[in-house]
PDB file as gemmi writes it, atoms N, CA and C in Angstrom:
CRYST1    1.000    1.000    1.000  90.00  90.00  90.00 P 1                      
ATOM      1  N   MET A   1       1.751 -30.730   1.625  1.00  0.00           N  
ATOM      2  CA  MET A   1       2.114 -28.943   1.513  1.00  0.00           C  
ATOM      3  C   MET A   1       3.609 -29.104   0.435  1.00  0.00           C  
ATOM      4  N   ALA A   2       3.455 -28.210  -0.376  1.00  0.00           N  
ATOM      5  CA  ALA A   2       4.162 -28.178  -1.703  1.00  0.00           C  
ATOM      6  C   ALA A   2       5.311 -27.523  -1.291  1.00  0.00           C  
ATOM      7  N   ASN A   3       6.619 -27.964  -2.091  1.00  0.00           N  
ATOM      8  CA  ASN A   3       7.923 -27.551  -1.605  1.00  0.00           C  
ATOM      9  C   ASN A   3       7.857 -26.063  -2.421  1.00  0.00           C  
ATOM     10  N   ARG A   4       8.029 -24.890  -1.701  1.00  0.00           N  
ATOM     11  CA  ARG A   4       8.155 -23.656  -2.566  1.00  0.00           C  
ATOM     12  C   ARG A   4       9.346 -22.987  -2.055  1.00  0.00           C  
ATOM     13  N   ARG A   5       9.886 -22.174  -3.261  1.00  0.00           N  
ATOM     14  CA  ARG A   5      11.335 -21.954  -2.801  1.00  0.00           C  
ATOM     15  C   ARG A   5      10.802 -20.449  -2.413  1.00  0.00           C  
ATOM     16  N   VAL A   6      11.545 -19.683  -1.893  1.00  0.00           N  
ATOM     17  CA  VAL A   6      11.230 -18.749  -0.730  1.00  0.00           C  
ATOM     18  C   VAL A   6      12.314 -17.841  -1.252  1.00  0.00           C  
ATOM     19  N   PHE A   7      12.209 -16.563  -1.928  1.00  0.00           N  
ATOM     20  CA  PHE A   7      13.383 -15.745  -2.689  1.00  0.00           C  
ATOM     21  C   PHE A   7      13.414 -14.625  -1.583  1.00  0.00           C  
ATOM     22  N   PRO A   8      14.570 -14.101  -1.266  1.00  0.00           N  
ATOM     23  CA  PRO A   8      14.456 -12.819  -0.343  1.00  0.00           C  
ATOM     24  C   PRO A   8      14.097 -11.680  -1.297  1.00  0.00           C  
ATOM     25  N   ALA A   9      13.425 -10.544  -0.163  1.00  0.00           N  
ATOM     26  CA  ALA A   9      12.983  -9.401  -1.013  1.00  0.00           C  
ATOM     27  C   ALA A   9      13.892  -8.872  -1.830  1.00  0.00           C  
ATOM     28  N   TYR A  10      13.881  -8.164  -2.772  1.00  0.00           N  
ATOM     29  CA  TYR A  10      14.659  -7.512  -3.842  1.00  0.00           C  
ATOM     30  C   TYR A  10      15.524  -6.371  -2.661  1.00  0.00           C  
ATOM     31  N   THR A  11      16.319  -5.769  -3.250  1.00  0.00           N  
ATOM     32  CA  THR A  11      17.058  -4.590  -2.655  1.00  0.00           C  
ATOM     33  C   THR A  11      16.549  -3.478  -3.231  1.00  0.00           C  
ATOM     34  N   GLN A  12      16.682  -2.574  -2.006  1.00  0.00           N  
ATOM     35  CA  GLN A  12      16.020  -1.044  -2.497  1.00  0.00           C  
ATOM     36  C   GLN A  12      16.671  -0.591  -4.126  1.00  0.00           C  
ATOM     37  N   ARG A  13      17.638  -0.927  -4.306  1.00  0.00           N  
ATOM     38  CA  ARG A  13      18.309  -0.481  -5.170  1.00  0.00           C  
ATOM     39  C   ARG A  13      17.568  -1.242  -6.591  1.00  0.00           C  
ATOM     40  N   GLU A  14      17.566  -2.240  -6.591  1.00  0.00           N  
ATOM     41  CA  GLU A  14      16.724  -3.041  -7.581  1.00  0.00           C  
ATOM     42  C   GLU A  14      15.172  -2.658  -7.751  1.00  0.00           C  
ATOM     43  N   TYR A  15      14.515  -2.139  -6.453  1.00  0.00           N  
ATOM     44  CA  TYR A  15      13.362  -1.471  -6.448  1.00  0.00           C  
ATOM     45  C   TYR A  15      13.226  -0.334  -7.252  1.00  0.00           C  
ATOM     46  N   ALA A  16      14.067   0.407  -6.990  1.00  0.00           N  
ATOM     47  CA  ALA A  16      14.535   1.771  -7.829  1.00  0.00           C  
ATOM     48  C   ALA A  16      14.438   1.567  -9.557  1.00  0.00           C  
ATOM     49  N   GLU A  17      15.380   0.655  -9.553  1.00  0.00           N  
ATOM     50  CA  GLU A  17      15.441   0.229 -10.896  1.00  0.00           C  
ATOM     51  C   GLU A  17      14.371  -0.085 -11.227  1.00  0.00           C  
ATOM     52  N   MET A  18      13.472  -0.840 -11.150  1.00  0.00           N  
ATOM     53  CA  MET A  18      12.146  -1.560 -11.539  1.00  0.00           C  
ATOM     54  C   MET A  18      11.284  -0.529 -11.840  1.00  0.00           C  
ATOM     55  N   HIS A  19      11.609   0.662 -10.845  1.00  0.00           N  
ATOM     56  CA  HIS A  19      10.811   1.410 -11.102  1.00  0.00           C  
ATOM     57  C   HIS A  19      11.126   2.844 -12.199  1.00  0.00           C  
ATOM     58  N   LEU A  20      11.780   3.203 -12.296  1.00  0.00           N  
ATOM     59  CA  LEU A  20      12.654   4.032 -13.351  1.00  0.00           C  
ATOM     60  C   LEU A  20      12.183   3.008 -14.772  1.00  0.00           C  
ATOM     61  N   ILE A  21      12.560   1.711 -14.853  1.00  0.00           N  
ATOM     62  CA  ILE A  21      12.396   1.155 -16.005  1.00  0.00           C  
ATOM     63  C   ILE A  21      10.767   1.312 -16.205  1.00  0.00           C  
ATOM     64  N   TYR A  22      10.103   0.924 -15.430  1.00  0.00           N  
ATOM     65  CA  TYR A  22       8.666   1.270 -15.826  1.00  0.00           C  
ATOM     66  C   TYR A  22       8.569   2.385 -15.930  1.00  0.00           C  
ATOM     67  N   GLY A  23       8.912   3.599 -15.996  1.00  0.00           N  
ATOM     68  CA  GLY A  23       8.538   4.675 -16.620  1.00  0.00           C  
ATOM     69  C   GLY A  23       8.848   4.619 -17.859  1.00  0.00           C  
ATOM     70  N   GLU A  24      10.503   4.588 -18.177  1.00  0.00           N  
ATOM     71  CA  GLU A  24      10.630   4.222 -19.243  1.00  0.00           C  
ATOM     72  C   GLU A  24       9.880   3.366 -20.162  1.00  0.00           C  
ATOM     73  N   ALA A  25       9.283   2.204 -19.709  1.00  0.00           N  
ATOM     74  CA  ALA A  25       8.244   1.781 -20.198  1.00  0.00           C  
ATOM     75  C   ALA A  25       7.029   2.211 -20.780  1.00  0.00           C  
ATOM     76  N   GLY A  26       6.897   3.679 -19.968  1.00  0.00           N  
ATOM     77  CA  GLY A  26       5.442   4.002 -20.649  1.00  0.00           C  
ATOM     78  C   GLY A  26       4.731   3.625 -19.446  1.00  0.00           C  
ATOM     79  N   GLN A  27       4.720   2.774 -18.226  1.00  0.00           N  
ATOM     80  CA  GLN A  27       3.604   2.169 -17.416  1.00  0.00           C  
ATOM     81  C   GLN A  27       3.631   0.939 -17.740  1.00  0.00           C  
ATOM     82  N   SER A  28       3.868   0.665 -18.700  1.00  0.00           N  
ATOM     83  CA  SER A  28       3.643  -1.011 -19.295  1.00  0.00           C  
ATOM     84  C   SER A  28       4.390  -2.071 -18.431  1.00  0.00           C  
ATOM     85  N   SER A  29       3.898  -2.676 -17.567  1.00  0.00           N  
ATOM     86  CA  SER A  29       4.308  -3.688 -17.019  1.00  0.00           C  
ATOM     87  C   SER A  29       4.992  -4.825 -17.834  1.00  0.00           C  
ATOM     88  N   ARG A  30       4.534  -5.198 -18.986  1.00  0.00           N  
ATOM     89  CA  ARG A  30       5.074  -6.069 -19.740  1.00  0.00           C  
ATOM     90  C   ARG A  30       6.191  -5.812 -20.455  1.00  0.00           C  
ATOM     91  N   ALA A  31       5.850  -4.667 -20.880  1.00  0.00           N  
ATOM     92  CA  ALA A  31       7.506  -3.930 -21.550  1.00  0.00           C  
ATOM     93  C   ALA A  31       8.576  -3.615 -20.739  1.00  0.00           C  
ATOM     94  N   ALA A  32       8.104  -3.041 -19.066  1.00  0.00           N  
ATOM     95  CA  ALA A  32       9.084  -3.229 -18.559  1.00  0.00           C  
ATOM     96  C   ALA A  32       9.627  -4.316 -18.089  1.00  0.00           C  
ATOM     97  N   ALA A  33       8.738  -5.444 -18.167  1.00  0.00           N  
ATOM     98  CA  ALA A  33       9.819  -6.953 -17.756  1.00  0.00           C  
ATOM     99  C   ALA A  33      10.435  -7.214 -19.030  1.00  0.00           C  
ATOM    100  N   THR A  34      10.218  -7.080 -19.942  1.00  0.00           N  
ATOM    101  CA  THR A  34      11.177  -7.156 -21.189  1.00  0.00           C  
ATOM    102  C   THR A  34      12.221  -6.224 -21.173  1.00  0.00           C  
ATOM    103  N   PHE A  35      12.255  -4.727 -20.706  1.00  0.00           N  
ATOM    104  CA  PHE A  35      13.495  -4.015 -20.646  1.00  0.00           C  
ATOM    105  C   PHE A  35      14.397  -4.614 -19.326  1.00  0.00           C  
ATOM    106  N   TYR A  36      13.789  -4.969 -18.520  1.00  0.00           N  
ATOM    107  CA  TYR A  36      14.623  -5.340 -17.250  1.00  0.00           C  
ATOM    108  C   TYR A  36      15.222  -6.745 -17.871  1.00  0.00           C  
ATOM    109  N   ARG A  37      14.702  -7.559 -18.190  1.00  0.00           N  
ATOM    110  CA  ARG A  37      15.439  -8.472 -18.822  1.00  0.00           C  
ATOM    111  C   ARG A  37      16.753  -8.345 -19.640  1.00  0.00           C  
ATOM    112  N   GLU A  38      16.471  -7.390 -20.594  1.00  0.00           N  
ATOM    113  CA  GLU A  38      17.244  -6.865 -21.406  1.00  0.00           C  
ATOM    114  C   GLU A  38      18.671  -6.159 -20.893  1.00  0.00           C  
ATOM    115  N   ARG A  39      18.299  -5.421 -20.024  1.00  0.00           N  
ATOM    116  CA  ARG A  39      19.273  -4.816 -19.443  1.00  0.00           C  
ATOM    117  C   ARG A  39      20.107  -5.257 -18.047  1.00  0.00           C  
ATOM    118  N   PHE A  40      19.574  -6.241 -17.375  1.00  0.00           N  
ATOM    119  CA  PHE A  40      19.781  -6.992 -16.115  1.00  0.00           C  
ATOM    120  C   PHE A  40      20.048  -8.386 -16.862  1.00  0.00           C  
ATOM    121  N   PRO A  41      20.492  -9.125 -17.353  1.00  0.00           N  
ATOM    122  CA  PRO A  41      20.356 -10.159 -18.242  1.00  0.00           C  
ATOM    123  C   PRO A  41      20.890 -11.246 -16.870  1.00  0.00           C  
ATOM    124  N   ASN A  42      21.813 -10.959 -15.992  1.00  0.00           N  
ATOM    125  CA  ASN A  42      22.490 -11.564 -15.104  1.00  0.00           C  
ATOM    126  C   ASN A  42      21.693 -11.789 -13.440  1.00  0.00           C  
ATOM    127  N   ARG A  43      20.675 -11.053 -13.633  1.00  0.00           N  
ATOM    128  CA  ARG A  43      19.744 -11.112 -12.404  1.00  0.00           C  
ATOM    129  C   ARG A  43      18.480 -12.009 -12.241  1.00  0.00           C  
ATOM    130  N   ARG A  44      18.111 -12.074 -11.256  1.00  0.00           N  
ATOM    131  CA  ARG A  44      16.814 -13.071 -11.407  1.00  0.00           C  
ATOM    132  C   ARG A  44      15.694 -11.799 -11.811  1.00  0.00           C  
ATOM    133  N   HIS A  45      14.919 -12.296 -12.707  1.00  0.00           N  
ATOM    134  CA  HIS A  45      13.846 -11.298 -13.416  1.00  0.00           C  
ATOM    135  C   HIS A  45      12.493 -11.478 -12.593  1.00  0.00           C  
ATOM    136  N   PRO A  46      11.847 -10.146 -12.363  1.00  0.00           N  
ATOM    137  CA  PRO A  46      10.776  -9.887 -11.652  1.00  0.00           C  
ATOM    138  C   PRO A  46       9.497 -10.277 -12.677  1.00  0.00           C  
ATOM    139  N   HIS A  47       8.302 -10.921 -11.877  1.00  0.00           N  
ATOM    140  CA  HIS A  47       7.129 -10.815 -13.187  1.00  0.00           C  
ATOM    141  C   HIS A  47       6.707  -9.468 -13.431  1.00  0.00           C  
ATOM    142  N   HIS A  48       6.306  -9.586 -14.498  1.00  0.00           N  
ATOM    143  CA  HIS A  48       5.537  -7.955 -14.889  1.00  0.00           C  
ATOM    144  C   HIS A  48       4.829  -7.384 -13.665  1.00  0.00           C  
ATOM    145  N   GLU A  49       3.971  -8.086 -12.768  1.00  0.00           N  
ATOM    146  CA  GLU A  49       3.097  -7.311 -12.026  1.00  0.00           C  
ATOM    147  C   GLU A  49       3.927  -6.808 -10.636  1.00  0.00           C  
ATOM    148  N   MET A  50       5.202  -7.269 -10.859  1.00  0.00           N  
ATOM    149  CA  MET A  50       5.837  -6.687  -9.650  1.00  0.00           C  
ATOM    150  C   MET A  50       6.112  -4.883  -9.933  1.00  0.00           C  
ATOM    151  N   PHE A  51       6.378  -4.780 -11.202  1.00  0.00           N  
ATOM    152  CA  PHE A  51       6.299  -3.371 -11.715  1.00  0.00           C  
ATOM    153  C   PHE A  51       5.733  -2.489 -11.222  1.00  0.00           C  
ATOM    154  N   THR A  52       4.117  -3.179 -11.628  1.00  0.00           N  
ATOM    155  CA  THR A  52       3.011  -2.020 -10.923  1.00  0.00           C  
ATOM    156  C   THR A  52       3.320  -2.144  -9.526  1.00  0.00           C  
ATOM    157  N   ARG A  53       3.029  -3.069  -8.748  1.00  0.00           N  
ATOM    158  CA  ARG A  53       3.442  -3.172  -6.996  1.00  0.00           C  
ATOM    159  C   ARG A  53       4.402  -2.029  -6.968  1.00  0.00           C  
ATOM    160  N   VAL A  54       5.605  -1.847  -7.452  1.00  0.00           N  
ATOM    161  CA  VAL A  54       6.833  -1.431  -6.939  1.00  0.00           C  
ATOM    162  C   VAL A  54       6.106   0.534  -7.084  1.00  0.00           C  
ATOM    163  N   HIS A  55       5.678   0.486  -8.053  1.00  0.00           N  
ATOM    164  CA  HIS A  55       5.300   2.040  -8.704  1.00  0.00           C  
ATOM    165  C   HIS A  55       4.234   2.116  -7.659  1.00  0.00           C  
ATOM    166  N   ASN A  56       3.123   1.421  -7.560  1.00  0.00           N  
ATOM    167  CA  ASN A  56       2.301   1.945  -6.375  1.00  0.00           C  
ATOM    168  C   ASN A  56       2.294   2.167  -5.146  1.00  0.00           C  
ATOM    169  N   SER A  57       3.570   1.411  -4.707  1.00  0.00           N  
ATOM    170  CA  SER A  57       4.161   1.566  -3.105  1.00  0.00           C  
ATOM    171  C   SER A  57       4.746   2.837  -3.154  1.00  0.00           C  
ATOM    172  N   TYR A  58       5.722   3.435  -4.398  1.00  0.00           N  
ATOM    173  CA  TYR A  58       6.428   4.333  -4.108  1.00  0.00           C  
ATOM    174  C   TYR A  58       5.360   5.574  -4.182  1.00  0.00           C  
ATOM    175  N   MET A  59       4.097   5.380  -4.930  1.00  0.00           N  
ATOM    176  CA  MET A  59       3.089   6.186  -5.151  1.00  0.00           C  
ATOM    177  C   MET A  59       2.318   7.009  -3.582  1.00  0.00           C  
ATOM    178  N   GLU A  60       2.205   5.723  -2.915  1.00  0.00           N  
ATOM    179  CA  GLU A  60       1.698   5.670  -1.692  1.00  0.00           C  
ATOM    180  C   GLU A  60       2.507   6.157  -0.684  1.00  0.00           C  
ATOM    181  N   GLY A  61       3.724   6.481  -1.200  1.00  0.00           N  
ATOM    182  CA  GLY A  61       4.780   7.495   0.301  1.00  0.00           C  
ATOM    183  C   GLY A  61       5.404   6.119   1.061  1.00  0.00           C  
ATOM    184  N   ARG A  62       5.392   4.679   0.481  1.00  0.00           N  
ATOM    185  CA  ARG A  62       6.096   3.755   0.983  1.00  0.00           C  
ATOM    186  C   ARG A  62       7.093   3.037   0.272  1.00  0.00           C  
ATOM    187  N   LEU A  63       8.355   2.099   0.715  1.00  0.00           N  
ATOM    188  CA  LEU A  63       9.336   1.483   0.220  1.00  0.00           C  
ATOM    189  C   LEU A  63       8.506   0.157  -0.244  1.00  0.00           C  
ATOM    190  N   PRO A  64       8.867  -0.310  -1.156  1.00  0.00           N  
ATOM    191  CA  PRO A  64       7.986  -1.687  -1.820  1.00  0.00           C  
ATOM    192  C   PRO A  64       8.138  -2.725  -0.519  1.00  0.00           C  
ATOM    193  N   SER A  65       9.030  -2.611  -0.226  1.00  0.00           N  
ATOM    194  CA  SER A  65       9.398  -3.734   1.111  1.00  0.00           C  
ATOM    195  C   SER A  65       8.900  -3.970   2.053  1.00  0.00           C  
ATOM    196  N   GLN A  66       7.791  -2.711   2.110  1.00  0.00           N  
ATOM    197  CA  GLN A  66       7.064  -2.258   3.676  1.00  0.00           C  
ATOM    198  C   GLN A  66       5.503  -2.717   3.563  1.00  0.00           C  
ATOM    199  N   ARG A  67       5.242  -3.043   4.488  1.00  0.00           N  
ATOM    200  CA  ARG A  67       3.859  -3.387   4.361  1.00  0.00           C  
ATOM    201  C   ARG A  67       2.802  -2.186   4.620  1.00  0.00           C  
ATOM    202  N   GLY A  68       1.891  -2.043   3.877  1.00  0.00           N  
ATOM    203  CA  GLY A  68       1.221  -0.899   4.117  1.00  0.00           C  
ATOM    204  C   GLY A  68       0.212  -0.810   5.352  1.00  0.00           C  
ATOM    205  N   ASP A  69      -0.036   0.130   5.907  1.00  0.00           N  
ATOM    206  CA  ASP A  69      -1.229  -0.031   6.858  1.00  0.00           C  
ATOM    207  C   ASP A  69      -2.561  -0.241   7.183  1.00  0.00           C  
ATOM    208  N   GLY A  70      -2.446  -1.299   5.975  1.00  0.00           N  
ATOM    209  CA  GLY A  70      -3.912  -1.608   6.002  1.00  0.00           C  
ATOM    210  C   GLY A  70      -4.829  -0.678   5.114  1.00  0.00           C  
ATOM    211  N   ARG A  71      -6.110  -1.057   5.416  1.00  0.00           N  
ATOM    212  CA  ARG A  71      -7.158  -0.346   4.513  1.00  0.00           C  
ATOM    213  C   ARG A  71      -7.328   1.580   5.242  1.00  0.00           C  
ATOM    214  N   PRO A  72      -7.404   2.181   4.026  1.00  0.00           N  
ATOM    215  CA  PRO A  72      -7.341   3.840   5.040  1.00  0.00           C  
ATOM    216  C   PRO A  72      -8.602   3.902   5.485  1.00  0.00           C  
ATOM    217  N   GLN A  73      -8.738   4.681   6.716  1.00  0.00           N  
ATOM    218  CA  GLN A  73      -9.878   4.791   7.415  1.00  0.00           C  
ATOM    219  C   GLN A  73     -10.301   6.221   7.007  1.00  0.00           C  
ATOM    220  N   VAL A  74     -10.263   6.673   5.989  1.00  0.00           N  
ATOM    221  CA  VAL A  74     -10.562   8.056   5.968  1.00  0.00           C  
ATOM    222  C   VAL A  74     -11.860   8.214   6.108  1.00  0.00           C  
ATOM    223  N   ALA A  75     -12.715   7.588   5.588  1.00  0.00           N  
ATOM    224  CA  ALA A  75     -14.210   7.380   6.059  1.00  0.00           C  
ATOM    225  C   ALA A  75     -14.957   7.412   6.931  1.00  0.00           C  
ATOM    226  N   ASP A  76     -13.995   6.483   7.827  1.00  0.00           N  
ATOM    227  CA  ASP A  76     -14.229   5.970   9.219  1.00  0.00           C  
ATOM    228  C   ASP A  76     -14.113   7.608   9.767  1.00  0.00           C  
ATOM    229  N   GLU A  77     -13.194   8.173   9.734  1.00  0.00           N  
ATOM    230  CA  GLU A  77     -12.557   9.568  10.501  1.00  0.00           C  
ATOM    231  C   GLU A  77     -13.547  10.707  10.166  1.00  0.00           C  
ATOM    232  N   ASP A  78     -14.128  10.559   8.950  1.00  0.00           N  
ATOM    233  CA  ASP A  78     -15.168  11.649   8.689  1.00  0.00           C  
ATOM    234  C   ASP A  78     -16.440  11.193   9.384  1.00  0.00           C  
ATOM    235  N   ILE A  79     -16.716  10.107   9.501  1.00  0.00           N  
ATOM    236  CA  ILE A  79     -17.959   9.962   9.830  1.00  0.00           C  
ATOM    237  C   ILE A  79     -17.932  10.191  11.720  1.00  0.00           C  
ATOM    238  N   VAL A  80     -16.863   9.654  12.084  1.00  0.00           N  
ATOM    239  CA  VAL A  80     -16.622   9.948  13.650  1.00  0.00           C  
ATOM    240  C   VAL A  80     -16.793  11.719  13.789  1.00  0.00           C  
ATOM    241  N   LEU A  81     -15.812  12.216  13.007  1.00  0.00           N  
ATOM    242  CA  LEU A  81     -15.977  13.608  12.952  1.00  0.00           C  
ATOM    243  C   LEU A  81     -17.373  14.261  12.819  1.00  0.00           C  
ATOM    244  N   GLN A  82     -18.106  13.864  12.116  1.00  0.00           N  
ATOM    245  CA  GLN A  82     -19.593  14.162  11.806  1.00  0.00           C  
ATOM    246  C   GLN A  82     -20.367  14.023  12.839  1.00  0.00           C  
ATOM    247  N   GLU A  83     -20.332  12.757  13.325  1.00  0.00           N  
ATOM    248  CA  GLU A  83     -21.011  12.694  14.670  1.00  0.00           C  
ATOM    249  C   GLU A  83     -20.753  13.520  15.900  1.00  0.00           C  
ATOM    250  N   ARG A  84     -19.468  13.593  16.104  1.00  0.00           N  
ATOM    251  CA  ARG A  84     -18.957  14.933  17.071  1.00  0.00           C  
ATOM    252  C   ARG A  84     -19.450  15.995  16.869  1.00  0.00           C  
ATOM    253  N   GLU A  85     -19.403  16.564  15.501  1.00  0.00           N  
ATOM    254  CA  GLU A  85     -19.967  17.644  15.230  1.00  0.00           C  
ATOM    255  C   GLU A  85     -21.344  17.990  15.488  1.00  0.00           C  
ATOM    256  N   GLN A  86     -22.123  16.944  15.079  1.00  0.00           N  
ATOM    257  CA  GLN A  86     -23.775  17.062  15.563  1.00  0.00           C  
ATOM    258  C   GLN A  86     -23.770  17.537  17.036  1.00  0.00           C  
ATOM    259  N   ASP A  87     -23.194  16.626  17.861  1.00  0.00           N  
ATOM    260  CA  ASP A  87     -23.407  16.499  19.275  1.00  0.00           C  
ATOM    261  C   ASP A  87     -22.220  16.525  20.056  1.00  0.00           C  
ATOM    262  N   PRO A  88     -21.374  17.729  20.274  1.00  0.00           N  
ATOM    263  CA  PRO A  88     -20.101  17.541  20.873  1.00  0.00           C  
ATOM    264  C   PRO A  88     -20.181  16.768  22.279  1.00  0.00           C  
ATOM    265  N   THR A  89     -21.346  16.736  22.957  1.00  0.00           N  
ATOM    266  CA  THR A  89     -21.222  15.901  24.331  1.00  0.00           C  
ATOM    267  C   THR A  89     -21.388  14.262  24.303  1.00  0.00           C  
ATOM    268  N   THR A  90     -21.572  13.559  22.843  1.00  0.00           N  
ATOM    269  CA  THR A  90     -21.909  12.305  22.813  1.00  0.00           C  
ATOM    270  C   THR A  90     -20.489  11.710  23.070  1.00  0.00           C  
ATOM    271  N   SER A  91     -20.999  10.477  23.606  1.00  0.00           N  
ATOM    272  CA  SER A  91     -19.907   9.585  24.326  1.00  0.00           C  
ATOM    273  C   SER A  91     -19.180   8.836  22.928  1.00  0.00           C  
ATOM    274  N   VAL A  92     -17.955   8.306  23.040  1.00  0.00           N  
ATOM    275  CA  VAL A  92     -17.536   7.324  22.467  1.00  0.00           C  
ATOM    276  C   VAL A  92     -18.110   6.034  22.224  1.00  0.00           C  
ATOM    277  N   ARG A  93     -18.734   5.525  23.341  1.00  0.00           N  
ATOM    278  CA  ARG A  93     -19.832   4.545  23.123  1.00  0.00           C  
ATOM    279  C   ARG A  93     -20.922   4.773  22.548  1.00  0.00           C  
ATOM    280  N   ALA A  94     -21.406   5.761  22.458  1.00  0.00           N  
ATOM    281  CA  ALA A  94     -22.713   6.307  21.791  1.00  0.00           C  
ATOM    282  C   ALA A  94     -22.587   6.601  19.988  1.00  0.00           C  
ATOM    283  N   ILE A  95     -21.005   7.039  19.863  1.00  0.00           N  
ATOM    284  CA  ILE A  95     -20.849   6.782  18.120  1.00  0.00           C  
ATOM    285  C   ILE A  95     -20.543   5.404  18.113  1.00  0.00           C  
ATOM    286  N   LEU A  96     -19.902   4.635  18.983  1.00  0.00           N  
ATOM    287  CA  LEU A  96     -20.160   2.986  18.415  1.00  0.00           C  
ATOM    288  C   LEU A  96     -20.713   2.362  18.071  1.00  0.00           C  
ATOM    289  N   ARG A  97     -21.776   2.778  18.902  1.00  0.00           N  
ATOM    290  CA  ARG A  97     -23.190   1.892  18.366  1.00  0.00           C  
ATOM    291  C   ARG A  97     -24.017   2.320  17.489  1.00  0.00           C  
ATOM    292  N   ARG A  98     -23.720   3.862  16.907  1.00  0.00           N  
ATOM    293  CA  ARG A  98     -24.478   4.431  15.896  1.00  0.00           C  
ATOM    294  C   ARG A  98     -23.785   4.167  14.686  1.00  0.00           C  
ATOM    295  N   THR A  99     -22.525   3.491  14.790  1.00  0.00           N  
ATOM    296  CA  THR A  99     -21.542   3.932  13.065  1.00  0.00           C  
ATOM    297  C   THR A  99     -21.091   2.357  13.297  1.00  0.00           C  
ATOM    298  N   GLY A 100     -21.115   1.683  14.681  1.00  0.00           N  
ATOM    299  CA  GLY A 100     -20.306   0.400  14.163  1.00  0.00           C  
ATOM    300  C   GLY A 100     -18.861   0.303  14.095  1.00  0.00           C  
ATOM    301  N   ILE A 101     -18.243   1.714  13.949  1.00  0.00           N  
ATOM    302  CA  ILE A 101     -16.959   2.024  14.201  1.00  0.00           C  
ATOM    303  C   ILE A 101     -16.226   1.456  15.433  1.00  0.00           C  
ATOM    304  N   PRO A 102     -14.888   0.830  14.907  1.00  0.00           N  
ATOM    305  CA  PRO A 102     -14.369   0.042  16.386  1.00  0.00           C  
ATOM    306  C   PRO A 102     -14.592   1.406  17.608  1.00  0.00           C  
ATOM    307  N   GLN A 103     -13.852   1.160  18.845  1.00  0.00           N  
ATOM    308  CA  GLN A 103     -14.122   1.985  19.775  1.00  0.00           C  
ATOM    309  C   GLN A 103     -12.464   2.523  19.728  1.00  0.00           C  
ATOM    310  N   SER A 104     -11.628   1.559  19.077  1.00  0.00           N  
ATOM    311  CA  SER A 104     -10.202   2.054  19.340  1.00  0.00           C  
ATOM    312  C   SER A 104      -9.904   3.088  18.203  1.00  0.00           C  
ATOM    313  N   THR A 105     -10.822   3.187  16.985  1.00  0.00           N  
ATOM    314  CA  THR A 105     -10.715   4.156  15.973  1.00  0.00           C  
ATOM    315  C   THR A 105     -11.248   5.381  16.172  1.00  0.00           C  
ATOM    316  N   VAL A 106     -12.636   5.235  16.701  1.00  0.00           N  
ATOM    317  CA  VAL A 106     -13.260   6.309  17.689  1.00  0.00           C  
ATOM    318  C   VAL A 106     -12.610   7.076  18.221  1.00  0.00           C  
ATOM    319  N   HIS A 107     -11.762   6.425  19.438  1.00  0.00           N  
ATOM    320  CA  HIS A 107     -10.583   7.236  20.281  1.00  0.00           C  
ATOM    321  C   HIS A 107      -9.533   7.845  19.411  1.00  0.00           C  
ATOM    322  N   SER A 108      -8.966   6.981  18.395  1.00  0.00           N  
ATOM    323  CA  SER A 108      -8.024   7.652  18.063  1.00  0.00           C  
ATOM    324  C   SER A 108      -7.907   8.787  17.237  1.00  0.00           C  
ATOM    325  N   VAL A 109      -9.639   8.902  16.440  1.00  0.00           N  
ATOM    326  CA  VAL A 109      -9.725   9.883  15.257  1.00  0.00           C  
ATOM    327  C   VAL A 109     -10.268  11.206  16.459  1.00  0.00           C  
ATOM    328  N   LEU A 110     -10.581  10.982  17.804  1.00  0.00           N  
ATOM    329  CA  LEU A 110     -10.775  12.216  18.749  1.00  0.00           C  
ATOM    330  C   LEU A 110      -9.939  12.507  19.703  1.00  0.00           C  
ATOM    331  N   LYS A 111      -8.635  12.023  19.287  1.00  0.00           N  
ATOM    332  CA  LYS A 111      -7.493  12.374  20.034  1.00  0.00           C  
ATOM    333  C   LYS A 111      -7.044  14.015  19.583  1.00  0.00           C  
TER     334      LYS A 111                                                      
END                                                                             
């Protein structure tokens, strides 16, 4: 196994500064990385892809250090609601068999 250095996450202030610089750089991650190195020469310098990741995190309504909730379930929700609309008496198991959507998802949509 390779000996890899693990760095702690950036502070929320550092993430915010990355996001601001990304905007100043016209949403160019490579330019943002260059600007960040110039503005903060004594800090560790994130890879240029980090600027895009930080921006996407903020656009998804979460802080960059938080994990997402996984794959969005919008399509599954629409399918479950459509199944229920077609037959309001249909059971959770019947929806599960017809759609293949997990039972827990069907239950949470129908709550």
